[in-house]
C-alpha angles and dihedrals in degrees: 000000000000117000089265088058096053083039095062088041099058092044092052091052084056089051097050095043093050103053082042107042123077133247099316134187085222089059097095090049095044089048082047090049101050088045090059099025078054091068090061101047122097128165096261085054087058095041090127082057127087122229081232090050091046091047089051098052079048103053095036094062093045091057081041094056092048088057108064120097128195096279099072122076102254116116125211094266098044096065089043074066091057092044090061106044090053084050094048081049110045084052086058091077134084096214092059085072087033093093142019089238090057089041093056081048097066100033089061089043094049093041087049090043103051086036092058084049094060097053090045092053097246097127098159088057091035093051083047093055094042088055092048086048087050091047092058092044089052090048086044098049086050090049098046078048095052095044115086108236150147113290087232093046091049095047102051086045089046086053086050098053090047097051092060079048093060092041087056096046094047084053095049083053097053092049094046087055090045084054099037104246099140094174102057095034080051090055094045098061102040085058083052096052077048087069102046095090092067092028106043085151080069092051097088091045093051087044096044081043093053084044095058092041088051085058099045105049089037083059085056086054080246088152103171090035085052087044092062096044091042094053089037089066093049107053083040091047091049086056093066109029095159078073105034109050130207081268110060089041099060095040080062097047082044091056087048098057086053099046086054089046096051087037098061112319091196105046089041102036093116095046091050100051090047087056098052086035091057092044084051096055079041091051133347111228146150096253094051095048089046090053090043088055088047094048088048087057088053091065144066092259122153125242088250101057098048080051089070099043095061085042093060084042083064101048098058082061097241116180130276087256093055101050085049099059092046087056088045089050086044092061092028081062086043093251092136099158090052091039103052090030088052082048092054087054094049082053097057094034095058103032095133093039109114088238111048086125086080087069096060096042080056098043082045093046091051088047099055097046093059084049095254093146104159091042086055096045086062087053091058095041080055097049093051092054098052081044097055091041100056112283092096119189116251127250080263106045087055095056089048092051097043085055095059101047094051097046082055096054098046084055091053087048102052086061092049087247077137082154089060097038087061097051085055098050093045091055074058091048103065096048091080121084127200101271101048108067106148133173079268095064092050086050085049090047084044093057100045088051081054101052082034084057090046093054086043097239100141108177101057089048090057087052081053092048097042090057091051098043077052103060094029118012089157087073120117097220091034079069097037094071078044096066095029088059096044091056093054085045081053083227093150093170086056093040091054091050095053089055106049080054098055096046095051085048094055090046090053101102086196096061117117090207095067097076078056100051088044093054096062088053123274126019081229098059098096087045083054091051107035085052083056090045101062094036085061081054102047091246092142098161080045095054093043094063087051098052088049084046092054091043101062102037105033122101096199114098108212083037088066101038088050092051094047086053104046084047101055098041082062094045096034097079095034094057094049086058095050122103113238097269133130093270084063083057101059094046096045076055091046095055105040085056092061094047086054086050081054099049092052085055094043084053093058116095111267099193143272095270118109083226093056096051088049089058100048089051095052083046104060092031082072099052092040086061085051118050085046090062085051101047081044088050081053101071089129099049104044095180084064094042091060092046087061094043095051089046086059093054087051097057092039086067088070083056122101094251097242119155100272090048092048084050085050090055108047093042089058094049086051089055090043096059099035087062086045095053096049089047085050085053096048092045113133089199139048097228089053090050095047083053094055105037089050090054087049088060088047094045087043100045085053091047101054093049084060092048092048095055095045082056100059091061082063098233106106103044097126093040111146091212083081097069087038097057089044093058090044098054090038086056091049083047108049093042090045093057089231107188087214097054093102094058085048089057090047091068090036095051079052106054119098133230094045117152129221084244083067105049093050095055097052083057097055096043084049077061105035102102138278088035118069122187116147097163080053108056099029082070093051092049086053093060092043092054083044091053088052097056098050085058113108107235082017109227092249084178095061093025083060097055088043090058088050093057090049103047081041091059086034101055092017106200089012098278121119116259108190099182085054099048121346111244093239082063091055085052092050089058097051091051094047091050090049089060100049090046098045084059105063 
């Protein structure tokens, strides 16, 4: 066998495992393998196969793919894969062309299969399955011509035949649009409308299907593309108007107009009214007077002439709405004297109509906007007193009008008219009764306290704010005036209370208030302005409660840091003047909890910028400062004391690591375990002490590195921290039973320099329970005796207590113990004492 053959061969084995075995894991990579191994199969490949064998395999996956439900691990795509090797197969035998009947086979394989590659996306696959599919119609027209048959028999099988034609043809469109071919998609289609003479059922589908394509390219700004389809489906839809209604008909011509609008409204003004004009005479309806009117404005149309197009609006009796927005359109295009003439008109028109008030928001609306304030202030006059006779406004009116008196008072506002801006609210005012006080009518009393604040009449901002506080004292800026006029007032008492309420109302995830407040920018930012409020207004205790406030709860990172120092530059000076209480406490807490604040923002990436990263140094070197007068201000509460300590080391790490940064370091580590180790001591527990004693090793492993590397610049040689550091690790070790503790004493007997001080104090922590080490500290007790005597004068005061120690740990309760220290050794010491005694 040649490599084909072993090739076939192989592929034939996947086919046949595939369509036997169960639901298999393989399954996806043996579907993968046919799909490629397919592109390199021809029929000569295959030569040791059948063509009965080959249809088998075919058919048999086919049957195979239709098979599998969801529960098999077989995606969409991958049994379009299926689809189309069956398919690739199944066109490698003779006998597929043999007869009409295999023919029809593949031609409605081939016509599924190209048409599941299209949805899927696949257009190359899908165009070669829709030529394959043309090539078999073409085989099977010259068949059906070359068979002797009935007249009536050929023709409906020639339509037949056709009709798969058209539904090709209308694929093969649809993929040359998805891939932008216009020109081939275009000649597609107009061999479909070709067809259309012997195939009218086909006449709705190629309409519906010019229709889409107008959409779609229209949506791609593809405006002359959009044009031919558009007018595609018109002339397709007007052949079969049993199936395309009026209706449809004049929606498309209505599409055109605006395509030609959108596309250049100048240069195709002409071609655009004679569309709407045509899906008018189609169909009369509301949208097509309204883009006719907006085509008209495009123009260069006179005055008159738009007169009589809205005449002739009112006279097809169109609805109130509808002669609105046309009036609305008219002054929108500038076209004032139409627009409020034709206004005039819709008042009188509709007279008796329920909601003739709209008439007169929207006369208003169009007033104010051209600055005709005292023309629009009749209207509302007008409108209040329809609304207080019996014509009341609807639900929806109100809004409308609502709308349009504050947005001219915020207008007024913005350019400090505050005067103005209230005479607006109030008009809005009186238009609530008793019994309709919504959120929106707290929000109305909230910004005439504002613009009453801003003209300094108090008073009558605290009767605006009370009303509000009245119908919704759980909103955030309700209790924001509170607190602003409070402050004025130099009420602080009331001022703090407003803002605890307002915190716990911004922390309130369940407060509707807060997508408000989000809106406008942070939840903090009232926080942010009510603390620079009260510092304007010398309310110093006020506008401390406000930046701790914003401390805790703000996202924004200067924000914070800007708060926290603030903060601490007002506290700083009060707390060095208190006495040590309870009160100091709190505030020591109170601080320390802001400086954290600080830290977590410190931590967040600043940014890539040089300058970024400058900032954040000189950031944290402030804090650090900071946070080690404070620990230094905690001598009498050493735990504190090493919270501040430690947070001084945190913020040091944003430091650049220079020597005195580096000293700074290692001296808050020191304090830190120093405090760790007496809390260890003092543990009432052997958990606690386990805790402490084991952040005493991480805090002095850290340390040490620090130490080590400050050592190798040769500066700090003699440094005393060493020793320190030493006692302090022995004493973790040895209360935390390390079983390393023993090779960590065999580097420390050897170091030079030690002094008896030292020694004796490794004795007494190898002792100190819960550490007891005997071996351990009777060693230490003999250098020390050796350092002693060393000594000249020897310091027979000191030397004395060491040999104490030393006889005490050697005959314990005064009762010999020869495996501790044989009893000839004790004798040793006496008489050594005695010497060294005698002699002085």
């Amino acid at each position: 066998m040649d490599n084909d053959d072993f090739f076939s061969m192989d592929f034939k084995e996947v086919v046949e495992n595939l369509v036997t075995n169960d639901n298999s894991p393989n399954i996806p990579e043996a579907i993968d393998r046919l799909f490629s191994d397919i592109a390199n199969i021809n029929r000569e490949s295959m030569a040791e196969i059948t063509d009965i064998q080959i249809e088998e395999m075919a058919v048999n996956l086919w049957n195979w793919s239709l098979t599998i439900g969801g529960g098999w691990p077989v995606n969409e795509e991958q049994k379009i894969r299926l689809h189309y090797v069956a398919c690739k197969l199944l066109s490698m035998c003779e006998a597929s062309f043999a007869s009409e009947q295999s023919i029809q086979r593949l031609i409605t394989m081939n016509m599924r299969i190209g048409r599941e590659w299209l949805d899927a996306g696949n257009f190359l696959i899908a165009d070669e399955c829709f030529q394959a599919a043309v090539a078999s119609l073409e085989q099977l027209y010259v068949k059906l011509i070359q068979r002797s048959s009935p007249e009536a028999d050929l023709t409906t099988e020639k339509i037949t035949v056709e009709s798969d034609h058209f539904r090709v043809l209308s694929y093969q469109a649809e993929s040359a649009v998805a891939q932008g071919d216009f020109q081939r998609a275009s000649m597609c289609v107009l061999q479909c409308k070709d067809m259309l003479m012997r195939l009218p059922q086909m006449t709705s589908s190629l309409h519906r299907l010019c229709y889409n394509f107008g959409i779609e390219t229209q949506k791609n700004n593809k405006y002359e593309e959009s044009s031919f389809w558009l007018s595609q489906s018109y002339d397709i839809g007007k052949m079969d108007k049993k199936s395309t209604g009026p209706e449809m008909l004049a929606k498309v011509l209505r599409l055109l107009a605006t395509n030609y609008l959108d596309w250049d409204g100048t240069k195709y003004y002409d071609k655009a009214l004679n569309a709407v004009n045509l899906a008018n005479k189609e169909h009369l309806s509301s949208p097509g007077l309204f883009l006719k009117m907006k085509i008209l404005l495009k123009g260069e149309t006179s005055n008159e002439e738009l007169l009589e197009a809205v005449m002739e609006i009112l006279h097809l009796d169109m609805s109130l709405d509808f002669c609105l927005n046309i009036a609305k359109l008219l002054m929108d295009h500038e076209r004032d004297s139409v627009g409020f003439h034709f206004l005039t008109i819709i008042r009188e028109r509709f007279k008796s109509s329920e909601n003739i008030g709209k008439v007169l928001i929207l006369h208003t609306d169009m007033l104010l906007q051209r600055k005709e304030e005292l023309l629009a202030k009749e209207k509302i006059e007008e409108i209040f007193l329809a609304h207080q006779t019996g014509r009341q406004l609807t639900a929806e009116s109100m809004n409308w009008l609502h709308n349009i008196l504050w947005r001219k008072a915020a207008s007024s506002f913005e350019v400090q008219n505050y005067t103005d801006a209230l005479q607006w609210y109030y008009y809005s005012l009186r238009f609530y009764s008793t019994d309709e006080m919504d959120l929106d009518f707290t929000k109305l009393q909230r910004n005439m306290a504002c613009c009453y604040l801003n003209l300094q009449q108090l008073d009558k901002a605290k009767e605006a704010v009370a009303e509000a506080e009245r119908h919704d004292p759980r909103n955030v800026f309700t209790q924001f005036y509170i607190f602003k006029i409070a402050v004025i007032e130099g009420n602080s008492e009331r001022a703090l209370q407003a803002i605890i309420t307002l915190e716990n109302i911004l922390t309130d995830e369940e407060s509707e208030d807060n997508d408000l407040v989000a809106e406008r920018g942070s939840p903090t930012m009232l926080l942010s302005l009510a603390a620079q409020f009260a510092l304007e207004n010398g309310q110093q205790i006020v506008a401390e409660k406000a930046l701790e406030y914003l401390a805790q709860h703000s996202e924004d990172q200067e924000q914070v840091l800007t708060a926290v120092k603030c903060l601490l530059r007002f506290l700083l000076p009060k707390i060095a003047e208190m006495p040590e209480s309870e009160d100091k406490k709190k505030e020591m807490d109170r601080l320390l909890t802001c400086l954290n604040r600080a830290f977590v923002k410190l931590s967040q990436p600043f940014g890539v910028e040089a300058l970024s990263l400058e900032s954040r140094a000189n950031e944290a070197q402030w804090f650090r400062k900071t946070a080690w007068n404070l620990a230094v201000q905690c001598d009498k509460d050493p735990v504190m004391m090493r919270e501040f300590f430690i947070l001084s080391y945190k913020m040091s790490q944003f430091c650049p690591s220079d020597q005195v940064i580096l000293i700074a370091r290692k001296t808050c580590l020191l304090m830190a375990v120093a405090v760790d180790l007496e809390q260890g001591r003092k543990a009432s527990t052997a958990f606690e002490q386990t805790m402490f004693l084991s952040r005493a090793f991480e805090e002095i492993r850290t340390c040490n590195d620090i130490h080590n590397f400050l050592k190798q610049t040769g500066t700090f040689s003699n440094d005393s921290c060493e020793k320190l550091l030493l006692l302090y690790e022995f004493e973790v070790r040895a209360k935390l039973n390390d079983p390393l503790l023993e090779s960590f004493l065999e580097s420390v007997w050897e170091l030079p320099h030690l002094e008896t001080k030292t020694f004796e104090t490794i004795a007494i922590i190898a002792m100190e329970k819960p550490a007891h080490y005997p071996l351990i500290a009777l060693k230490a007790l003999k250098k020390a005796l050796l350092l002693y005597k060393k000594e000249e004068p020897i310091d027979i005061s000191q030397y004395s207590k060491c040999m104490h120690n030393l006889v005490n740990l050697s005959v314990p309760d005064g009762a010999s113990n020869v495996e501790l220290c044989p009893l000839e050794e004790v004798w040793g010491y006496f008489e050594d004492a005695l010497s060294h005694i005698s002699r002085t």
